[in-house]
Amino acid sequence: MLKKIAFAVVMFMLPLGVMAQTKFGHINSGDIIAAMPEYTKAQADLDALGKQYQEELKRGEDELNKKYQELLQQADSLPKNIAERRQKEVQDMAQRQQQFQQDAYQNMQKAQEDAFAPIQQKMNEAVQAVGKAEGVIYIFDIARTPIAYIGTESIDLTAKVKAQLGIK
C-alpha cells in the first residue's frame, strides 16, 4: 500500500518537474529587423520607388488640372462638339490617373512583400537556430502579438538572435 502511494506521488510530481524545466523565450522582431542591414537597403529602395511613383502621380495631376482649367476657360467659346470631345479627353485622363494610382499602390505593396520576404526568412532561420541552441520550446514575438505579461522566467532572446545574424 505504501509503495502504491509513493508511486502515485512520484507520478503526480513528475509532470511538475518536467514543467519546471520548460523554457520559454521571447523576441522583438521589430528591433531585430530594423537592425538588419538588408532592411535598411530594402527600405531605401522602396523609398526611392515610392518617390518615383509620387513624382509621376504629381506630374499626371498637374497635366490633368491644366487640361481641365483650359477646358473651363474655353468651354463657352468652343463649338459644342469640340467642347464635348475635350471634356471626354479630360474624363479619360482622370480615369487613367486614377488607374495609375491604383496600379502604383499595388506595385508598391508587391515590391514591399518581395523586398521583406527574404529578410523575414533570414530572421526566422536565426530564431530557429537560437531556439534550438537555448533549448526553449516556444519563442514569442512581442512585436507581433501583444502579451499581457512576461515573467522573469521567459528569456529575452532578441540579443542572441541579433548575434546569430551578426548584428549589434
PDB file of C-alpha atoms in Angstrom:
ATOM      1  CA  MET A   1       0.000   0.000   0.000  1.00  0.00           C
ATOM      2  CA  LEU A   2       2.814   2.397   0.926  1.00  0.00           C
ATOM      3  CA  LYS A   3       4.528   1.582  -2.377  1.00  0.00           C
ATOM      4  CA  LYS A   4       1.334   2.470  -4.287  1.00  0.00           C
ATOM      5  CA  ILE A   5       1.075   5.829  -2.509  1.00  0.00           C
ATOM      6  CA  ALA A   6       4.752   6.584  -3.115  1.00  0.00           C
ATOM      7  CA  PHE A   7       4.336   5.614  -6.784  1.00  0.00           C
ATOM      8  CA  ALA A   8       1.256   7.871  -7.101  1.00  0.00           C
ATOM      9  CA  VAL A   9       3.133  10.800  -5.506  1.00  0.00           C
ATOM     10  CA  VAL A  10       6.081  10.295  -7.875  1.00  0.00           C
ATOM     11  CA  MET A  11       3.774  10.097 -10.885  1.00  0.00           C
ATOM     12  CA  PHE A  12       1.963  13.237  -9.747  1.00  0.00           C
ATOM     13  CA  MET A  13       5.196  15.171  -9.184  1.00  0.00           C
ATOM     14  CA  LEU A  14       6.806  14.062 -12.488  1.00  0.00           C
ATOM     15  CA  PRO A  15       4.781  16.477 -14.676  1.00  0.00           C
ATOM     16  CA  LEU A  16       5.567  19.323 -12.281  1.00  0.00           C
ATOM     17  CA  GLY A  17       9.276  18.576 -12.552  1.00  0.00           C
ATOM     18  CA  VAL A  18       9.079  18.467 -16.328  1.00  0.00           C
ATOM     19  CA  MET A  19       7.194  21.779 -16.376  1.00  0.00           C
ATOM     20  CA  ALA A  20       9.803  23.356 -14.100  1.00  0.00           C
ATOM     21  CA  GLN A  21      12.441  22.575 -16.737  1.00  0.00           C
ATOM     22  CA  THR A  22      10.379  24.001 -19.598  1.00  0.00           C
ATOM     23  CA  LYS A  23      11.920  27.149 -21.006  1.00  0.00           C
ATOM     24  CA  PHE A  24      10.127  29.929 -22.838  1.00  0.00           C
ATOM     25  CA  GLY A  25      11.701  32.770 -24.727  1.00  0.00           C
ATOM     26  CA  HIS A  26      10.611  35.937 -26.398  1.00  0.00           C
ATOM     27  CA  ILE A  27      11.976  38.286 -29.042  1.00  0.00           C
ATOM     28  CA  ASN A  28      11.126  41.647 -30.507  1.00  0.00           C
ATOM     29  CA  SER A  29      11.251  41.038 -34.257  1.00  0.00           C
ATOM     30  CA  GLY A  30      10.799  44.757 -34.922  1.00  0.00           C
ATOM     31  CA  ASP A  31      14.078  45.536 -33.168  1.00  0.00           C
ATOM     32  CA  ILE A  32      15.839  42.676 -34.932  1.00  0.00           C
ATOM     33  CA  ILE A  33      14.649  43.511 -38.444  1.00  0.00           C
ATOM     34  CA  ALA A  34      15.285  47.236 -38.012  1.00  0.00           C
ATOM     35  CA  ALA A  35      18.911  46.444 -37.140  1.00  0.00           C
ATOM     36  CA  MET A  36      19.477  44.260 -40.197  1.00  0.00           C
ATOM     37  CA  PRO A  37      21.478  45.947 -42.999  1.00  0.00           C
ATOM     38  CA  GLU A  38      19.214  44.236 -45.544  1.00  0.00           C
ATOM     39  CA  TYR A  39      16.241  46.053 -44.055  1.00  0.00           C
ATOM     40  CA  THR A  40      17.939  49.436 -44.368  1.00  0.00           C
ATOM     41  CA  LYS A  41      18.741  48.782 -48.039  1.00  0.00           C
ATOM     42  CA  ALA A  42      15.263  47.421 -48.801  1.00  0.00           C
ATOM     43  CA  GLN A  43      13.643  50.428 -47.120  1.00  0.00           C
ATOM     44  CA  ALA A  44      15.850  52.849 -49.086  1.00  0.00           C
ATOM     45  CA  ASP A  45      14.970  51.071 -52.339  1.00  0.00           C
ATOM     46  CA  LEU A  46      11.264  51.189 -51.503  1.00  0.00           C
ATOM     47  CA  ASP A  47      11.502  54.864 -50.582  1.00  0.00           C
ATOM     48  CA  ALA A  48      13.147  55.602 -53.936  1.00  0.00           C
ATOM     49  CA  LEU A  49      10.455  53.656 -55.801  1.00  0.00           C
ATOM     50  CA  GLY A  50       7.739  55.416 -53.823  1.00  0.00           C
ATOM     51  CA  LYS A  51       9.270  58.779 -54.694  1.00  0.00           C
ATOM     52  CA  GLN A  52       9.217  57.885 -58.403  1.00  0.00           C
ATOM     53  CA  TYR A  53       5.537  56.969 -58.176  1.00  0.00           C
ATOM     54  CA  GLN A  54       4.784  60.171 -56.256  1.00  0.00           C
ATOM     55  CA  GLU A  55       6.554  62.282 -58.876  1.00  0.00           C
ATOM     56  CA  GLU A  56       4.662  60.569 -61.697  1.00  0.00           C
ATOM     57  CA  LEU A  57       1.361  60.977 -59.862  1.00  0.00           C
ATOM     58  CA  LYS A  58       2.090  64.678 -59.326  1.00  0.00           C
ATOM     59  CA  ARG A  59       3.020  65.126 -62.994  1.00  0.00           C
ATOM     60  CA  GLY A  60      -0.227  63.433 -64.061  1.00  0.00           C
ATOM     61  CA  GLU A  61      -2.295  65.544 -61.649  1.00  0.00           C
ATOM     62  CA  ASP A  62      -0.658  68.743 -62.885  1.00  0.00           C
ATOM     63  CA  GLU A  63      -1.342  67.789 -66.501  1.00  0.00           C
ATOM     64  CA  LEU A  64      -4.949  66.878 -65.688  1.00  0.00           C
ATOM     65  CA  ASN A  65      -5.510  70.148 -63.815  1.00  0.00           C
ATOM     66  CA  LYS A  66      -4.015  72.136 -66.692  1.00  0.00           C
ATOM     67  CA  LYS A  67      -6.300  70.443 -69.234  1.00  0.00           C
ATOM     68  CA  TYR A  68      -9.301  70.952 -67.001  1.00  0.00           C
ATOM     69  CA  GLN A  69      -8.552  74.655 -66.490  1.00  0.00           C
ATOM     70  CA  GLU A  70      -8.117  75.111 -70.253  1.00  0.00           C
ATOM     71  CA  LEU A  71     -11.451  73.418 -70.834  1.00  0.00           C
ATOM     72  CA  LEU A  72     -13.181  75.663 -68.290  1.00  0.00           C
ATOM     73  CA  GLN A  73     -11.688  78.818 -69.834  1.00  0.00           C
ATOM     74  CA  GLN A  74     -12.541  77.876 -73.412  1.00  0.00           C
ATOM     75  CA  ALA A  75     -15.812  75.977 -72.906  1.00  0.00           C
ATOM     76  CA  ASP A  76     -18.055  78.927 -73.813  1.00  0.00           C
ATOM     77  CA  SER A  77     -16.097  79.865 -76.929  1.00  0.00           C
ATOM     78  CA  LEU A  78     -15.774  76.350 -78.404  1.00  0.00           C
ATOM     79  CA  PRO A  79     -18.280  74.668 -80.696  1.00  0.00           C
ATOM     80  CA  LYS A  80     -20.324  72.084 -78.842  1.00  0.00           C
ATOM     81  CA  ASN A  81     -18.750  69.012 -80.479  1.00  0.00           C
ATOM     82  CA  ILE A  82     -15.184  70.228 -79.745  1.00  0.00           C
ATOM     83  CA  ALA A  83     -16.099  71.079 -76.143  1.00  0.00           C
ATOM     84  CA  GLU A  84     -17.614  67.611 -75.708  1.00  0.00           C
ATOM     85  CA  ARG A  85     -14.530  65.958 -77.195  1.00  0.00           C
ATOM     86  CA  ARG A  86     -12.223  67.888 -74.848  1.00  0.00           C
ATOM     87  CA  GLN A  87     -14.443  67.099 -71.897  1.00  0.00           C
ATOM     88  CA  LYS A  88     -14.200  63.395 -72.829  1.00  0.00           C
ATOM     89  CA  GLU A  89     -10.401  63.753 -73.042  1.00  0.00           C
ATOM     90  CA  VAL A  90     -10.293  65.227 -69.527  1.00  0.00           C
ATOM     91  CA  GLN A  91     -12.526  62.439 -68.206  1.00  0.00           C
ATOM     92  CA  ASP A  92     -10.309  59.813 -69.862  1.00  0.00           C
ATOM     93  CA  MET A  93      -7.220  61.451 -68.359  1.00  0.00           C
ATOM     94  CA  ALA A  94      -8.839  61.411 -64.919  1.00  0.00           C
ATOM     95  CA  GLN A  95      -9.659  57.715 -65.274  1.00  0.00           C
ATOM     96  CA  ARG A  96      -6.106  56.897 -66.402  1.00  0.00           C
ATOM     97  CA  GLN A  97      -4.731  58.898 -63.489  1.00  0.00           C
ATOM     98  CA  GLN A  98      -6.935  57.004 -61.052  1.00  0.00           C
ATOM     99  CA  GLN A  99      -5.938  53.661 -62.612  1.00  0.00           C
ATOM    100  CA  PHE A 100      -2.265  54.613 -62.403  1.00  0.00           C
ATOM    101  CA  GLN A 101      -2.691  55.479 -58.727  1.00  0.00           C
ATOM    102  CA  GLN A 102      -4.257  52.079 -58.027  1.00  0.00           C
ATOM    103  CA  ASP A 103      -1.548  50.284 -60.014  1.00  0.00           C
ATOM    104  CA  ALA A 104       1.179  52.216 -58.201  1.00  0.00           C
ATOM    105  CA  TYR A 105      -0.293  51.243 -54.837  1.00  0.00           C
ATOM    106  CA  GLN A 106      -0.459  47.570 -55.825  1.00  0.00           C
ATOM    107  CA  ASN A 107       3.073  47.661 -57.247  1.00  0.00           C
ATOM    108  CA  MET A 108       4.381  49.215 -54.032  1.00  0.00           C
ATOM    109  CA  GLN A 109       2.651  46.514 -51.972  1.00  0.00           C
ATOM    110  CA  LYS A 110       4.197  43.769 -54.139  1.00  0.00           C
ATOM    111  CA  ALA A 111       7.632  45.401 -54.037  1.00  0.00           C
ATOM    112  CA  GLN A 112       7.412  45.609 -50.251  1.00  0.00           C
ATOM    113  CA  GLU A 113       6.437  41.949 -49.961  1.00  0.00           C
ATOM    114  CA  ASP A 114       9.239  40.913 -52.343  1.00  0.00           C
ATOM    115  CA  ALA A 115      11.822  43.023 -50.514  1.00  0.00           C
ATOM    116  CA  PHE A 116      10.941  41.930 -46.992  1.00  0.00           C
ATOM    117  CA  ALA A 117      10.248  38.200 -47.570  1.00  0.00           C
ATOM    118  CA  PRO A 118      13.947  37.183 -47.633  1.00  0.00           C
ATOM    119  CA  ILE A 119      14.656  39.412 -44.624  1.00  0.00           C
ATOM    120  CA  GLN A 120      11.841  37.772 -42.681  1.00  0.00           C
ATOM    121  CA  GLN A 121      13.065  34.326 -43.755  1.00  0.00           C
ATOM    122  CA  LYS A 122      16.618  35.084 -42.622  1.00  0.00           C
ATOM    123  CA  MET A 123      15.376  36.292 -39.240  1.00  0.00           C
ATOM    124  CA  ASN A 124      13.131  33.229 -38.841  1.00  0.00           C
ATOM    125  CA  GLU A 125      16.068  30.930 -39.519  1.00  0.00           C
ATOM    126  CA  ALA A 126      18.122  32.743 -36.881  1.00  0.00           C
ATOM    127  CA  VAL A 127      15.249  32.475 -34.383  1.00  0.00           C
ATOM    128  CA  GLN A 128      15.025  28.727 -35.067  1.00  0.00           C
ATOM    129  CA  ALA A 129      18.776  28.309 -34.524  1.00  0.00           C
ATOM    130  CA  VAL A 130      18.745  30.295 -31.273  1.00  0.00           C
ATOM    131  CA  GLY A 131      15.671  28.456 -30.048  1.00  0.00           C
ATOM    132  CA  LYS A 132      17.331  25.096 -30.588  1.00  0.00           C
ATOM    133  CA  ALA A 133      20.608  26.247 -29.038  1.00  0.00           C
ATOM    134  CA  GLU A 134      18.836  27.617 -25.949  1.00  0.00           C
ATOM    135  CA  GLY A 135      16.540  24.611 -25.595  1.00  0.00           C
ATOM    136  CA  VAL A 136      13.332  26.630 -25.452  1.00  0.00           C
ATOM    137  CA  ILE A 137      10.036  25.133 -26.506  1.00  0.00           C
ATOM    138  CA  TYR A 138       8.394  28.416 -27.541  1.00  0.00           C
ATOM    139  CA  ILE A 139       9.649  31.802 -28.632  1.00  0.00           C
ATOM    140  CA  PHE A 140       7.013  34.501 -28.553  1.00  0.00           C
ATOM    141  CA  ASP A 141       7.343  37.597 -30.711  1.00  0.00           C
ATOM    142  CA  ILE A 142       6.244  40.577 -28.653  1.00  0.00           C
ATOM    143  CA  ALA A 143       6.283  42.823 -31.737  1.00  0.00           C
ATOM    144  CA  ARG A 144       3.584  40.763 -33.466  1.00  0.00           C
ATOM    145  CA  THR A 145       1.446  39.529 -30.605  1.00  0.00           C
ATOM    146  CA  PRO A 146       0.737  41.666 -27.586  1.00  0.00           C
ATOM    147  CA  ILE A 147       1.470  39.702 -24.454  1.00  0.00           C
ATOM    148  CA  ALA A 148      -0.112  40.940 -21.260  1.00  0.00           C
ATOM    149  CA  TYR A 149       2.653  39.663 -19.031  1.00  0.00           C
ATOM    150  CA  ILE A 150       6.189  38.407 -19.484  1.00  0.00           C
ATOM    151  CA  GLY A 151       7.558  36.765 -16.388  1.00  0.00           C
ATOM    152  CA  THR A 152      11.176  36.744 -15.379  1.00  0.00           C
ATOM    153  CA  GLU A 153      11.306  33.068 -16.348  1.00  0.00           C
ATOM    154  CA  SER A 154      10.876  33.970 -20.027  1.00  0.00           C
ATOM    155  CA  ILE A 155      14.247  34.521 -21.659  1.00  0.00           C
ATOM    156  CA  ASP A 156      14.667  37.596 -23.873  1.00  0.00           C
ATOM    157  CA  LEU A 157      16.452  36.146 -26.889  1.00  0.00           C
ATOM    158  CA  THR A 158      16.446  39.303 -29.034  1.00  0.00           C
ATOM    159  CA  ALA A 159      20.155  39.980 -28.489  1.00  0.00           C
ATOM    160  CA  LYS A 160      21.073  36.360 -29.205  1.00  0.00           C
ATOM    161  CA  VAL A 161      19.096  36.381 -32.479  1.00  0.00           C
ATOM    162  CA  LYS A 162      20.871  39.607 -33.447  1.00  0.00           C
ATOM    163  CA  ALA A 163      24.196  37.963 -32.637  1.00  0.00           C
ATOM    164  CA  GLN A 164      23.213  34.935 -34.720  1.00  0.00           C
ATOM    165  CA  LEU A 165      22.602  37.341 -37.607  1.00  0.00           C
ATOM    166  CA  GLY A 166      25.910  39.107 -36.971  1.00  0.00           C
ATOM    167  CA  ILE A 167      24.362  42.439 -35.980  1.00  0.00           C
ATOM    168  CA  LYS A 168      24.509  44.526 -32.824  1.00  0.00           C
TER     169      LYS A 168
END
